[in-house]
Short mmCIF file of C-alpha atoms in Angstrom, two decimals:
data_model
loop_
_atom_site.label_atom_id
_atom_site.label_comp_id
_atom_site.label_asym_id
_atom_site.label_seq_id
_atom_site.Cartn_x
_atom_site.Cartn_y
_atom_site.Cartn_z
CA UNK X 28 -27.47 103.72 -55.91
CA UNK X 29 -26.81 100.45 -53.86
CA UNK X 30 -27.96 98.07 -51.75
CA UNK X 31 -24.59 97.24 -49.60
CA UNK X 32 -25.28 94.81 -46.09
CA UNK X 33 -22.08 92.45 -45.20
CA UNK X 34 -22.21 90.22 -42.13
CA UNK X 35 -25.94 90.61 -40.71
CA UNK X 36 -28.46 88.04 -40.40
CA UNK X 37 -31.50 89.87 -42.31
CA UNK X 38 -34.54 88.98 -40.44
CA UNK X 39 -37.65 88.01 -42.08
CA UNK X 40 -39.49 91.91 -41.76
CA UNK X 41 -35.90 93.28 -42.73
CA UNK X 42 -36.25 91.35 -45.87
CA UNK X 43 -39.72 92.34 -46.85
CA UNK X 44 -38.80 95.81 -46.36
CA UNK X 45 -35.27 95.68 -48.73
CA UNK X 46 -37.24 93.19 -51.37
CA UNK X 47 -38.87 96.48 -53.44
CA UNK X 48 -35.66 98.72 -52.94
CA UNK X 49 -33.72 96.33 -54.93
CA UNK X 50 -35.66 96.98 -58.44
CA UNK X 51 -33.87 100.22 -58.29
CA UNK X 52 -30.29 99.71 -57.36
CA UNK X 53 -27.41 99.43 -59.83
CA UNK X 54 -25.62 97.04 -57.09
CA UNK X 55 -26.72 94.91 -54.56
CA UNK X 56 -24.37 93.58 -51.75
CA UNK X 57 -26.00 91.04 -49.41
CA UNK X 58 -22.87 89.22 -48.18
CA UNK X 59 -23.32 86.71 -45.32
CA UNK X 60 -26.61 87.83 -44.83
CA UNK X 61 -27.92 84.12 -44.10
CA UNK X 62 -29.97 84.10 -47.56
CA UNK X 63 -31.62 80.19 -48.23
CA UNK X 64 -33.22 79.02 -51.17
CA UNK X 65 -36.82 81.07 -49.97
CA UNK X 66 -35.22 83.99 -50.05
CA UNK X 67 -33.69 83.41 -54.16
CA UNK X 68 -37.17 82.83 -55.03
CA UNK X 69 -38.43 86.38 -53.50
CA UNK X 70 -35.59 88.06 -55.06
CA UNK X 71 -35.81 86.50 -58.70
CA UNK X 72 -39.13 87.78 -58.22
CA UNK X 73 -38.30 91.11 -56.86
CA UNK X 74 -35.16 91.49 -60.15
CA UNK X 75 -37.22 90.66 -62.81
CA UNK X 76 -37.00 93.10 -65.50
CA UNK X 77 -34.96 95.37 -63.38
CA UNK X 78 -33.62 98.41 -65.68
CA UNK X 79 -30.61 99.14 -63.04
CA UNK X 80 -29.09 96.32 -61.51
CA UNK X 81 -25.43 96.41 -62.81
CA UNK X 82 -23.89 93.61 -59.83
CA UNK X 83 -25.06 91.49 -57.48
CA UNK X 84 -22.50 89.85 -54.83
CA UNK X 85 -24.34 87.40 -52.98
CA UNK X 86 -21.19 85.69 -51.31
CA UNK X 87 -21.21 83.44 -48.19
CA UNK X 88 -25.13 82.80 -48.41
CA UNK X 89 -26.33 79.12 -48.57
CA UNK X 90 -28.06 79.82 -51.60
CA UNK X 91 -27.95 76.07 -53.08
CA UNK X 92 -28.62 75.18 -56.74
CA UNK X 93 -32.40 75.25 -56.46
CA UNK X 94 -31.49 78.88 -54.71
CA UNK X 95 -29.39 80.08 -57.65
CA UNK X 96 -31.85 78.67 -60.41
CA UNK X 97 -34.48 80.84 -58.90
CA UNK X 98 -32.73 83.92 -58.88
CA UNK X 99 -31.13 82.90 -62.31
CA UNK X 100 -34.91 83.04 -63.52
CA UNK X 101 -35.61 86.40 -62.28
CA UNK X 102 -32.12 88.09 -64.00
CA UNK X 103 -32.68 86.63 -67.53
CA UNK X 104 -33.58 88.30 -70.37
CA UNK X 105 -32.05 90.69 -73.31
CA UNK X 106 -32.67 93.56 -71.36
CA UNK X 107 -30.54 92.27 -68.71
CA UNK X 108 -27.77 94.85 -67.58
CA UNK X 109 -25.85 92.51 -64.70
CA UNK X 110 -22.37 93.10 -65.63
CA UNK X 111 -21.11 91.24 -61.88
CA UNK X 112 -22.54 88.22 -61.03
CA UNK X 113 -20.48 87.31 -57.23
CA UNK X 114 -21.04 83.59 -56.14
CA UNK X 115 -18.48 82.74 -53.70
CA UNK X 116 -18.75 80.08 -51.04
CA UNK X 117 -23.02 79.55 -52.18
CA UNK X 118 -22.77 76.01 -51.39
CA UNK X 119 -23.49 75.68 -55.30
CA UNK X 120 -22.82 72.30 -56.98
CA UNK X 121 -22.54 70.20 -60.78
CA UNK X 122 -26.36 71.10 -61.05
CA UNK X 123 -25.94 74.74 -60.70
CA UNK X 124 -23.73 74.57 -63.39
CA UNK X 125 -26.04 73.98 -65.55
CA UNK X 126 -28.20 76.77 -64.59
CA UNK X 127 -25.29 78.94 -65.06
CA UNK X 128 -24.85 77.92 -68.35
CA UNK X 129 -27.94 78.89 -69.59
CA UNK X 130 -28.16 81.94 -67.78
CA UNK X 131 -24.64 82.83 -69.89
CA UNK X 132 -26.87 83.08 -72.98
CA UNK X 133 -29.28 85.05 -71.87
CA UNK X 134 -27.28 87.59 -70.04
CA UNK X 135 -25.53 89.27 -72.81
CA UNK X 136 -24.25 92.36 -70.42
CA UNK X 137 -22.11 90.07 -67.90
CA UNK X 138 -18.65 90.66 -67.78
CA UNK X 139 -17.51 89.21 -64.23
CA UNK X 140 -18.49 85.65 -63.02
CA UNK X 141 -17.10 84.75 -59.38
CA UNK X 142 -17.75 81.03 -58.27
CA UNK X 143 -15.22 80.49 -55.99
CA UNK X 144 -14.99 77.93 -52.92
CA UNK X 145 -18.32 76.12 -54.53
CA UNK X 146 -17.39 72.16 -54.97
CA UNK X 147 -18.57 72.55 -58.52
CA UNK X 148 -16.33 69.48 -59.96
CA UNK X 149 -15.32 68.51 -63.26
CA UNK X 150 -18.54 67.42 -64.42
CA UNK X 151 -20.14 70.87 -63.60
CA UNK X 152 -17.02 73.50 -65.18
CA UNK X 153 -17.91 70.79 -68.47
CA UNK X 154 -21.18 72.08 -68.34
CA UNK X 155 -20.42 75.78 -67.34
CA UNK X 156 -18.20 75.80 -70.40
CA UNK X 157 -21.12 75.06 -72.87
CA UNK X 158 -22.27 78.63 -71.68
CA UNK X 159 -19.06 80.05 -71.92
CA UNK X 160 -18.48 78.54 -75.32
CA UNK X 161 -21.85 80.13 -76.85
CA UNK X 162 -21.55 83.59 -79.20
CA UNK X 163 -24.34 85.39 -76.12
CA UNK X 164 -21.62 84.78 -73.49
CA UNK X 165 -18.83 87.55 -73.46
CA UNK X 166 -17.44 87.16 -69.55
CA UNK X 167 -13.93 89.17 -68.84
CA UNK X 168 -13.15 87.64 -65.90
CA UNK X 169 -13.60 84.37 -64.38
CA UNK X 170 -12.98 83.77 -60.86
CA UNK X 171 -13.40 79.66 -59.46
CA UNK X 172 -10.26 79.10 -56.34
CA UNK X 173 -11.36 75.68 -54.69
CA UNK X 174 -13.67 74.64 -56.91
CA UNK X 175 -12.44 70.98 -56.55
CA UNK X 176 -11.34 70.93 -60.74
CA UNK X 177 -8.65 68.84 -61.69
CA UNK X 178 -6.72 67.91 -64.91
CA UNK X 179 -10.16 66.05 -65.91
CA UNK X 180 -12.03 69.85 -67.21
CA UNK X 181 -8.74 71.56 -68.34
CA UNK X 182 -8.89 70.25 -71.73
CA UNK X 183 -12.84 71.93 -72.12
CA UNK X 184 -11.66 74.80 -70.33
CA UNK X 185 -8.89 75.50 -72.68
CA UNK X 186 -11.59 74.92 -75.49
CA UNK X 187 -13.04 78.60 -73.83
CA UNK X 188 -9.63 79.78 -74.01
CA UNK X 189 -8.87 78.82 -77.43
CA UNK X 190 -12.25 79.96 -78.92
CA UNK X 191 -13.34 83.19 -76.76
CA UNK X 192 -11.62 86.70 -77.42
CA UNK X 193 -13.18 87.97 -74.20
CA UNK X 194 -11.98 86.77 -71.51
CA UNK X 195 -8.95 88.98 -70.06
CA UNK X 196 -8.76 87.23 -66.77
CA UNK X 197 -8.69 83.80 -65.73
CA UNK X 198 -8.24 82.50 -62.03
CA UNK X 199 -8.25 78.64 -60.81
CA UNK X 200 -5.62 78.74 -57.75
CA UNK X 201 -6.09 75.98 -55.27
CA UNK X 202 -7.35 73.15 -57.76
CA UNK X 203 -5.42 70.11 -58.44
CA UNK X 204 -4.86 70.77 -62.06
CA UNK X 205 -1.24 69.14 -61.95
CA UNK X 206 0.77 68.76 -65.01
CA UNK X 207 -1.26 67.61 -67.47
CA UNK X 208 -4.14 69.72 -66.79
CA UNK X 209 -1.72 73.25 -66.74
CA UNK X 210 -0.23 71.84 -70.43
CA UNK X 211 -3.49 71.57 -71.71
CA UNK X 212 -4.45 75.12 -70.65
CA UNK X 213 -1.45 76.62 -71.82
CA UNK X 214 -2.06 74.24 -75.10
CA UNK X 215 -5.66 76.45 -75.41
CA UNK X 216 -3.98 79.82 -74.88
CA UNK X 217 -1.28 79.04 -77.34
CA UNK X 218 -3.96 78.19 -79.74
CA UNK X 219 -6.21 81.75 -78.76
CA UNK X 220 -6.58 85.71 -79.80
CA UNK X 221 -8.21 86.47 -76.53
CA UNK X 222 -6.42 89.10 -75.04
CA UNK X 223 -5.73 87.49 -71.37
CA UNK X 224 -4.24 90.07 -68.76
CA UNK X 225 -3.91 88.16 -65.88
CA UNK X 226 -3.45 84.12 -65.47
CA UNK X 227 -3.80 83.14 -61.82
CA UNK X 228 -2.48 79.45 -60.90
CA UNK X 229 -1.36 79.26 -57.68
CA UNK X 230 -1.30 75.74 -55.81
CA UNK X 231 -2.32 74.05 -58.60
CA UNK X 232 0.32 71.61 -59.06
CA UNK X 233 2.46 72.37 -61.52
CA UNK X 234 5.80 71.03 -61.94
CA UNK X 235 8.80 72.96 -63.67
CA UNK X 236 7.91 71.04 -66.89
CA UNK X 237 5.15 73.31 -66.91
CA UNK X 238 7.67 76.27 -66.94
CA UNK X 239 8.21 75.57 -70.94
CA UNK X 240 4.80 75.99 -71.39
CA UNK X 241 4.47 78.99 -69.45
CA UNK X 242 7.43 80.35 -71.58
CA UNK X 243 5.88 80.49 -74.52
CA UNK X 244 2.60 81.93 -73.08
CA UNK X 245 4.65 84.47 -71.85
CA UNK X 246 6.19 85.65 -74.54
CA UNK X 247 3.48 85.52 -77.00
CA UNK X 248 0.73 86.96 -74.93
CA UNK X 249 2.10 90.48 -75.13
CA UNK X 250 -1.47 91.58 -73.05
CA UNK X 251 -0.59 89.30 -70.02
CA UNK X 252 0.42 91.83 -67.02
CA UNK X 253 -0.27 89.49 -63.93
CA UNK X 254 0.93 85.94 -63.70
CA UNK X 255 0.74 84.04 -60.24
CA UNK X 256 2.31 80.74 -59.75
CA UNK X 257 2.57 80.59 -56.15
CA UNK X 258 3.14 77.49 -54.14
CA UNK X 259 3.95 75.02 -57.01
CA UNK X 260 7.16 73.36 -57.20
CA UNK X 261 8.98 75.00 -59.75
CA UNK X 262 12.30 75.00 -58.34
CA UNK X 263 15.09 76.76 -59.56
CA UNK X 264 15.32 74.62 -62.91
CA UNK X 265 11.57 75.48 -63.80
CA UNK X 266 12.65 79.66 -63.31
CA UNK X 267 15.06 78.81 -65.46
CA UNK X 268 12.78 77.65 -68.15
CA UNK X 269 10.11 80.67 -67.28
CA UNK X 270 13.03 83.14 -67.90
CA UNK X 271 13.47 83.05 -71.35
CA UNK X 272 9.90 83.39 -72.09
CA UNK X 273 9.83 86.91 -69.33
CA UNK X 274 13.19 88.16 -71.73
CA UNK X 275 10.89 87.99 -74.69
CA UNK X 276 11.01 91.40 -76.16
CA UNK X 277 7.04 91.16 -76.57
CA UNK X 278 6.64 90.11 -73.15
CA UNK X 279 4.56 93.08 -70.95
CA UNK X 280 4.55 91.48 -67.35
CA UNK X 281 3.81 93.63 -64.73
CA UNK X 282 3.26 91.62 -61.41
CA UNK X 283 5.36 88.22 -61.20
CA UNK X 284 4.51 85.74 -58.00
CA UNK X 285 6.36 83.40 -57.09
CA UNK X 286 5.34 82.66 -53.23
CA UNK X 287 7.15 79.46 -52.15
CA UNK X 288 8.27 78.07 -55.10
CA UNK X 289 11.15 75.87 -54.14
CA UNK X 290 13.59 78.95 -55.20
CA UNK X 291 16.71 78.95 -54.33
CA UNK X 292 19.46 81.73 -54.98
CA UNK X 293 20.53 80.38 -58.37
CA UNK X 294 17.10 81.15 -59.10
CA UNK X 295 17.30 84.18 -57.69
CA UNK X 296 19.99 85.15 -60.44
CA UNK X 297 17.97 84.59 -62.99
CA UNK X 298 14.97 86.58 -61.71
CA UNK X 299 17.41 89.51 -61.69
CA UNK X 300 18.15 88.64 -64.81
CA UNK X 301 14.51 89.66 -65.94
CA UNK X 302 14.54 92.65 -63.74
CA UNK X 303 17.48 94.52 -65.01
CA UNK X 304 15.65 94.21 -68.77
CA UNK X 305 12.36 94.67 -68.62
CA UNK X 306 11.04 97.98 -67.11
CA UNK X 307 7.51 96.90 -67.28
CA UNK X 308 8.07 94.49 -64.31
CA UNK X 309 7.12 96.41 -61.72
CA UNK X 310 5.83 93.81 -58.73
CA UNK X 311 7.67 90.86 -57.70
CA UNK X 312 7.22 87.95 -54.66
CA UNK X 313 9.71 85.59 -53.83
CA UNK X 314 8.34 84.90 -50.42
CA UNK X 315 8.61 81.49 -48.85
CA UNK X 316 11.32 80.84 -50.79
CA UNK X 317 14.89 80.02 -48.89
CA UNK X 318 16.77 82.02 -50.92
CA UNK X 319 19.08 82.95 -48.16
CA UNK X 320 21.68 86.65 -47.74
CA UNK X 321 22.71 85.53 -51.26
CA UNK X 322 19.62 85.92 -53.45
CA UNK X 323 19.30 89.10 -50.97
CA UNK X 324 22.71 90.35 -51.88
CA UNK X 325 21.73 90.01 -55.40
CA UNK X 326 17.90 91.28 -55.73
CA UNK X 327 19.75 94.48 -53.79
CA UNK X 328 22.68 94.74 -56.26
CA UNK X 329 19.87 94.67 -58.87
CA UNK X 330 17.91 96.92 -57.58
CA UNK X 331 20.80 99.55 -57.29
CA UNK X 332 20.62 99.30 -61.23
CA UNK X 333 19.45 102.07 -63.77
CA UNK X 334 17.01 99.35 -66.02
CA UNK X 335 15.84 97.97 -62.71
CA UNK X 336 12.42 99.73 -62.43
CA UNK X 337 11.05 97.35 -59.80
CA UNK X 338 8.17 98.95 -57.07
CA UNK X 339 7.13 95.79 -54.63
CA UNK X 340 9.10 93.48 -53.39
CA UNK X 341 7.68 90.90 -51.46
CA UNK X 342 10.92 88.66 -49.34
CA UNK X 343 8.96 87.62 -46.25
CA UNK X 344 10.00 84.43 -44.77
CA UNK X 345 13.31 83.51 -47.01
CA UNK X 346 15.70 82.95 -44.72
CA UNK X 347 17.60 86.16 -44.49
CA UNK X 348 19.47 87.44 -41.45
CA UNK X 349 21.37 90.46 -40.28
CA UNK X 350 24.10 89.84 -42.63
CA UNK X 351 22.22 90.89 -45.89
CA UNK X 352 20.55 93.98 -44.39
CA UNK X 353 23.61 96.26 -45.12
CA UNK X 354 23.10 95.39 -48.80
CA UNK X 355 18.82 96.45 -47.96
CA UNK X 356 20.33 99.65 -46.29
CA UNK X 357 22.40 100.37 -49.10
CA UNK X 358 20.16 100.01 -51.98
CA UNK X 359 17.25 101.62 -49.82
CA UNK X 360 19.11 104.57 -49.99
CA UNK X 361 19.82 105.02 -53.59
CA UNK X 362 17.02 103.41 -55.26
CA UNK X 363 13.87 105.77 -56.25
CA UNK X 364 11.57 103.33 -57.84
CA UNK X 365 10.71 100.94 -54.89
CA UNK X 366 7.76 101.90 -53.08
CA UNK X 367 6.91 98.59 -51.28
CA UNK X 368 8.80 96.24 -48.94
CA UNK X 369 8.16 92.84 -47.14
CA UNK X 370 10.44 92.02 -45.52
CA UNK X 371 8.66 90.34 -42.55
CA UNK X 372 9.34 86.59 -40.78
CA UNK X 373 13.11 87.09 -41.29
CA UNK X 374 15.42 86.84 -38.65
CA UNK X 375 16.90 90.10 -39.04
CA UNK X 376 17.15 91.20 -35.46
CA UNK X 377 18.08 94.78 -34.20
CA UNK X 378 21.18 94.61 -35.55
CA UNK X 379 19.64 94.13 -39.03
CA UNK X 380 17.11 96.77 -38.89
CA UNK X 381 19.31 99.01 -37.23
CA UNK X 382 20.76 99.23 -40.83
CA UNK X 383 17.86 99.18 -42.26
CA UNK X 384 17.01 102.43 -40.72
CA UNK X 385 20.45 103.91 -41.44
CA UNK X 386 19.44 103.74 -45.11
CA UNK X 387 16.14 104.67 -44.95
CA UNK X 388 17.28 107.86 -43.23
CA UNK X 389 19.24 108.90 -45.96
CA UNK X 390 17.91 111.86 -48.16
CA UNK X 391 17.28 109.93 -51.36
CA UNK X 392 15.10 107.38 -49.58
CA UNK X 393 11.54 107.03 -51.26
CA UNK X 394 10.67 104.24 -49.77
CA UNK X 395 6.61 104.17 -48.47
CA UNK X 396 5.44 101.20 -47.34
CA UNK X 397 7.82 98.52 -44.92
CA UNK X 398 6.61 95.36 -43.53
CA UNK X 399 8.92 94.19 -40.60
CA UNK X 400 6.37 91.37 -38.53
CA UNK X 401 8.21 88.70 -37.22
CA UNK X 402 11.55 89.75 -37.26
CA UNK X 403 12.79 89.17 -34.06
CA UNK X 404 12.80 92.87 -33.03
CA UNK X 405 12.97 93.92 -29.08
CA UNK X 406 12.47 97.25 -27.18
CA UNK X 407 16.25 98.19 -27.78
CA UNK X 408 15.34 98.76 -31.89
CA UNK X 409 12.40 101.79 -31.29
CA UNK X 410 14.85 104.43 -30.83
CA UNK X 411 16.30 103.87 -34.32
CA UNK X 412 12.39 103.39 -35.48
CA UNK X 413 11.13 106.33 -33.46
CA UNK X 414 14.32 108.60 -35.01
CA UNK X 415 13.58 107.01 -38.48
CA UNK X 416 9.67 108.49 -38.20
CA UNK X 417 11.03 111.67 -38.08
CA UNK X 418 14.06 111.93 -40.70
CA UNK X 419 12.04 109.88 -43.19
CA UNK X 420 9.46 112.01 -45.14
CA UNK X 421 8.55 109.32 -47.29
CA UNK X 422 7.66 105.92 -45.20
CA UNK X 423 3.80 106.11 -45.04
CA UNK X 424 3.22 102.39 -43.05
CA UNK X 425 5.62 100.54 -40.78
CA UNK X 426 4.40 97.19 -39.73
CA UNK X 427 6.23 96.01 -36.83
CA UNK X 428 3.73 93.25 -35.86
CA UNK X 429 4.70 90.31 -33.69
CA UNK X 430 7.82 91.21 -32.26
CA UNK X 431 9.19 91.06 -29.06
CA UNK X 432 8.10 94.90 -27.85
CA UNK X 433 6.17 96.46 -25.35
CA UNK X 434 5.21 99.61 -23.83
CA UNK X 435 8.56 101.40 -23.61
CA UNK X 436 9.57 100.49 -26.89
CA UNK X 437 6.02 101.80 -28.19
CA UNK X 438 6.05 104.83 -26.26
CA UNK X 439 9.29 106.18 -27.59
CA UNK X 440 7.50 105.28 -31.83
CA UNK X 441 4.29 107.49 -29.79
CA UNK X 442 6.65 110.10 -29.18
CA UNK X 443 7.74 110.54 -32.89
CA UNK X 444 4.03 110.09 -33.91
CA UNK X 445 2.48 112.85 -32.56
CA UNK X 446 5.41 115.45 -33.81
CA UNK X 447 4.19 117.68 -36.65
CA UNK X 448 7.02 116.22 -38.92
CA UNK X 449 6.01 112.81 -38.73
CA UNK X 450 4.24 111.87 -41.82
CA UNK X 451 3.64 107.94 -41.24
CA UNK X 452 -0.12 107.18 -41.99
CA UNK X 453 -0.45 103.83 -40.70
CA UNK X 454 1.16 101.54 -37.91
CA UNK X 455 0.40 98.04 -37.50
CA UNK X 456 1.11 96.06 -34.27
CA UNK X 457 -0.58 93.09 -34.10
CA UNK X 458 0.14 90.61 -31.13
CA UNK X 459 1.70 93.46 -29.95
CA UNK X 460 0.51 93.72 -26.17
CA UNK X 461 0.22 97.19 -24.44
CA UNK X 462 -1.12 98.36 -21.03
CA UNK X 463 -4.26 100.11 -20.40
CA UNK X 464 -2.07 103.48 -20.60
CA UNK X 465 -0.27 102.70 -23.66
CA UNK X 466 -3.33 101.91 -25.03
CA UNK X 467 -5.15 105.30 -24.07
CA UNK X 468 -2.37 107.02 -25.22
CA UNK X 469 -2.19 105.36 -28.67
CA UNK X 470 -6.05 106.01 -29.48
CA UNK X 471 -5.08 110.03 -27.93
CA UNK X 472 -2.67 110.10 -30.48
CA UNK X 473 -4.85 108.57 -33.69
CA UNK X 474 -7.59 111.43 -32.45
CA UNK X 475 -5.04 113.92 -32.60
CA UNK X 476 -3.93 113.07 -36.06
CA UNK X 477 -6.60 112.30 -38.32
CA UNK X 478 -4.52 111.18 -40.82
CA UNK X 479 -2.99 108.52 -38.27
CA UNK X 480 -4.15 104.83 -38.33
CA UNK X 481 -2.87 102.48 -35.49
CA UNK X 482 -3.65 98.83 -35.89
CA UNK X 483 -3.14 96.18 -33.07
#
């Protein structure tokens, strides 16, 4: 039973009418639906002493802190069964903070928290981690991206860290934590039993110093499976650091990102380092990185390895060419394990996924999803694309978006679409212009195959 509205202005007899339906729903979804401060007040009203309600999003709404403290009023009590409490972009401030933090001792059910893109400050995540810190409060997962938090609140955030056994997942990408604030979290974790699964820091300023921290973490948490570092300046010497931390025979990593990263191919080596011993890693991004046909030549050369058991591996945008994609081709054909590819913004040209296609065609290939936008592709490629569709049994989406094609070269991927023995789910071709016939024969096609999604 839910209440689920995204992206509609609710008008005023709307809102009367939903007000006593949402007594009785186990989730209520009102994103964007232009809620103010009033309209908290109604619904604490309408929530109170709700038996049901199990998560309310209420994302994108100006609800304000006097907003939020009146709908906080109308969720508390012991018989409160909220388990997802979603607060993104509620133009909430320090204030609401400390509305939150009561409200975390008098929901006892609450598991998820999301505050993300509010300008909460350090002064308000000090107060919202009195509430976390109290024996009521048992939140899982805490969610606060561009919350404007810098090194100033680490040190009472990793207080939560260090004392809670809760809390599984932690995510603060996009503050200015730097290097001192990261240390001091990784100082709380060091210190903790809680059993944290995923640690999400991306663009938060770290420095490779922060690398030894992270090494430790690593290897002591063995219940950490996701760790995201994206856009900090690591640099090869910092992967270096991480590395022996990833080796740890305790470590259980599962999903490694390392989007733009200042990596170059030395650290490239030591990434496939990690991948040839640990079978649990089974996601990894080096996008953004200029790594070059050298890091490419050796992620492929690992990935043709037995103890490699790699399944996404995100490459966009680092600097490859057509003189690395034999070494794609070649592994594409032999390895079973990887299921995901992104390979797009790489100048790879026809040439390059001409061999691309070679190996992909090859009876081993298992291959399923392959992300090719911004490649500089051209008409003259779709034959090998439109031949691939029907040798290949596995590929089930081919992106192809932003490249230099037009209706010939989308005709001929229409004509291997609509055979019987083309089993691709989904094509994506965004900026991708077509005529007015192309275009009535594309949406022919999707009605033809049910199972056929084309996206431009």
């Amino acid at each position: 039973m839910s209440v689920d509205i995204h992206y509609e202005q609710l008008s005023d007899t709307q809102w009367m009418e939903l007000l006593p339906l949402m007594q009785q729903q186990q989730v209520v979804r009102l994103v964007d639906c232009g809620i103010t401060e009033a309209r908290c007040q109604d619904m604490g009203s309408a929530l109170r002493g709700s038996p049901a309600l199990a998560e309310l999003d209420l994302c994108n709404n100006q609800l304000g802190d006097g907003g939020l403290r009146a709908l906080l009023q109308g969720l508390h009590g012991p018989a409160s069964k909220v388990q997802k409490l979603s607060l993104q972009n509620c133009c909430l401030t320090e204030p609401a903070c400390g509305a939150l933090a009561d409200a975390l001792r008098a929901l006892p059910a609450l598991r998820e928290l999301c505050l993300s893109y509010n300008p909460l400050g350090d002064p308000g995540l000090r107060l919202l981690c009195r509430g976390l810190l109290d024996p009521q409060c048992h939140i899982e997962k805490l969610q606060m991206e561009y919350c404007s938090l810098t090194a100033a609140s680490c040190e009472a955030l990793a207080e939560v860290l260090r004392t809670k056994r809760d809390l599984k997942e932690l995510m603060v990408n996009s503050n200015d934590l730097s290097e001192a604030g990261v240390r001091a979290l990784c100082g709380g974790l060091a210190d903790s039993t809680c059993p944290l699964e995923a640690l999400k820091l991306e663009s938060c300023g770290l420095t490779s110093a922060n690398c030894r921290d992270l090494c430790g973490i690593v290897a002591s948490k063995a219940s950490l499976c996701e760790l995201y570092l994206g856009n900090n300046k690591l640099g090869d010497v910092g992967i270096a650091e991480l590395c022996p931390g990833l080796l740890s025979p305790s470590s259980r990593l599962k999903t490694l990102w390392l989007w733009e990263c200042d990596i170059t191919a030395s650290g490239c080596r030591d990434l496939c380092r990690v991948l040839r011993a640990k079978e649990s890693l089974k996601e990894l991004s080096v996008a953004g990185n200029e790594v070059g046909d050298e890091g490419g030549r050796l992620l492929c050369d690992t990935l043709l390895e037995p103890s490699c058991w790699l399944e996404s591996l995100w490459v966009k945008s680092c600097s490859f060419t057509a003189a690395c994609c034999q070494h794609f081709s070649t592994m594409l054909a032999q390895n079973t394990r990887l299921l995901e590819l992104q390979l797009g913004s790489n100048k790879l040209g026809d040439e390059g996924v001409r061999a691309l296609c070679h190996g992909l065609s090859q009876p081993g290939a298992t291959l399923r999803e392959l992300w090719l936008g911004d490649c500089e592709l051209t008409n003259s490629i779709c034959s090998s694309l439109a031949a691939l569709l029907l040798t290949n049994h596995s590929l089930r989406q081919l992106d192809i978006s932003n490249n230099c094609m037009s209706d010939p070269g989308i005709l001929q991927l229409a004509e291997s679409l609509q055979q019987p023995s083309c089993t691709l789910e989904k094509l994506v071709l965004f900026d991708i212009y077509v005529s007015e016939h192309t275009d009535d024969r594309l949406r022919a096609l999707e009605e033809s195959k049910p199972g056929l999604k084309i996206i431009y």
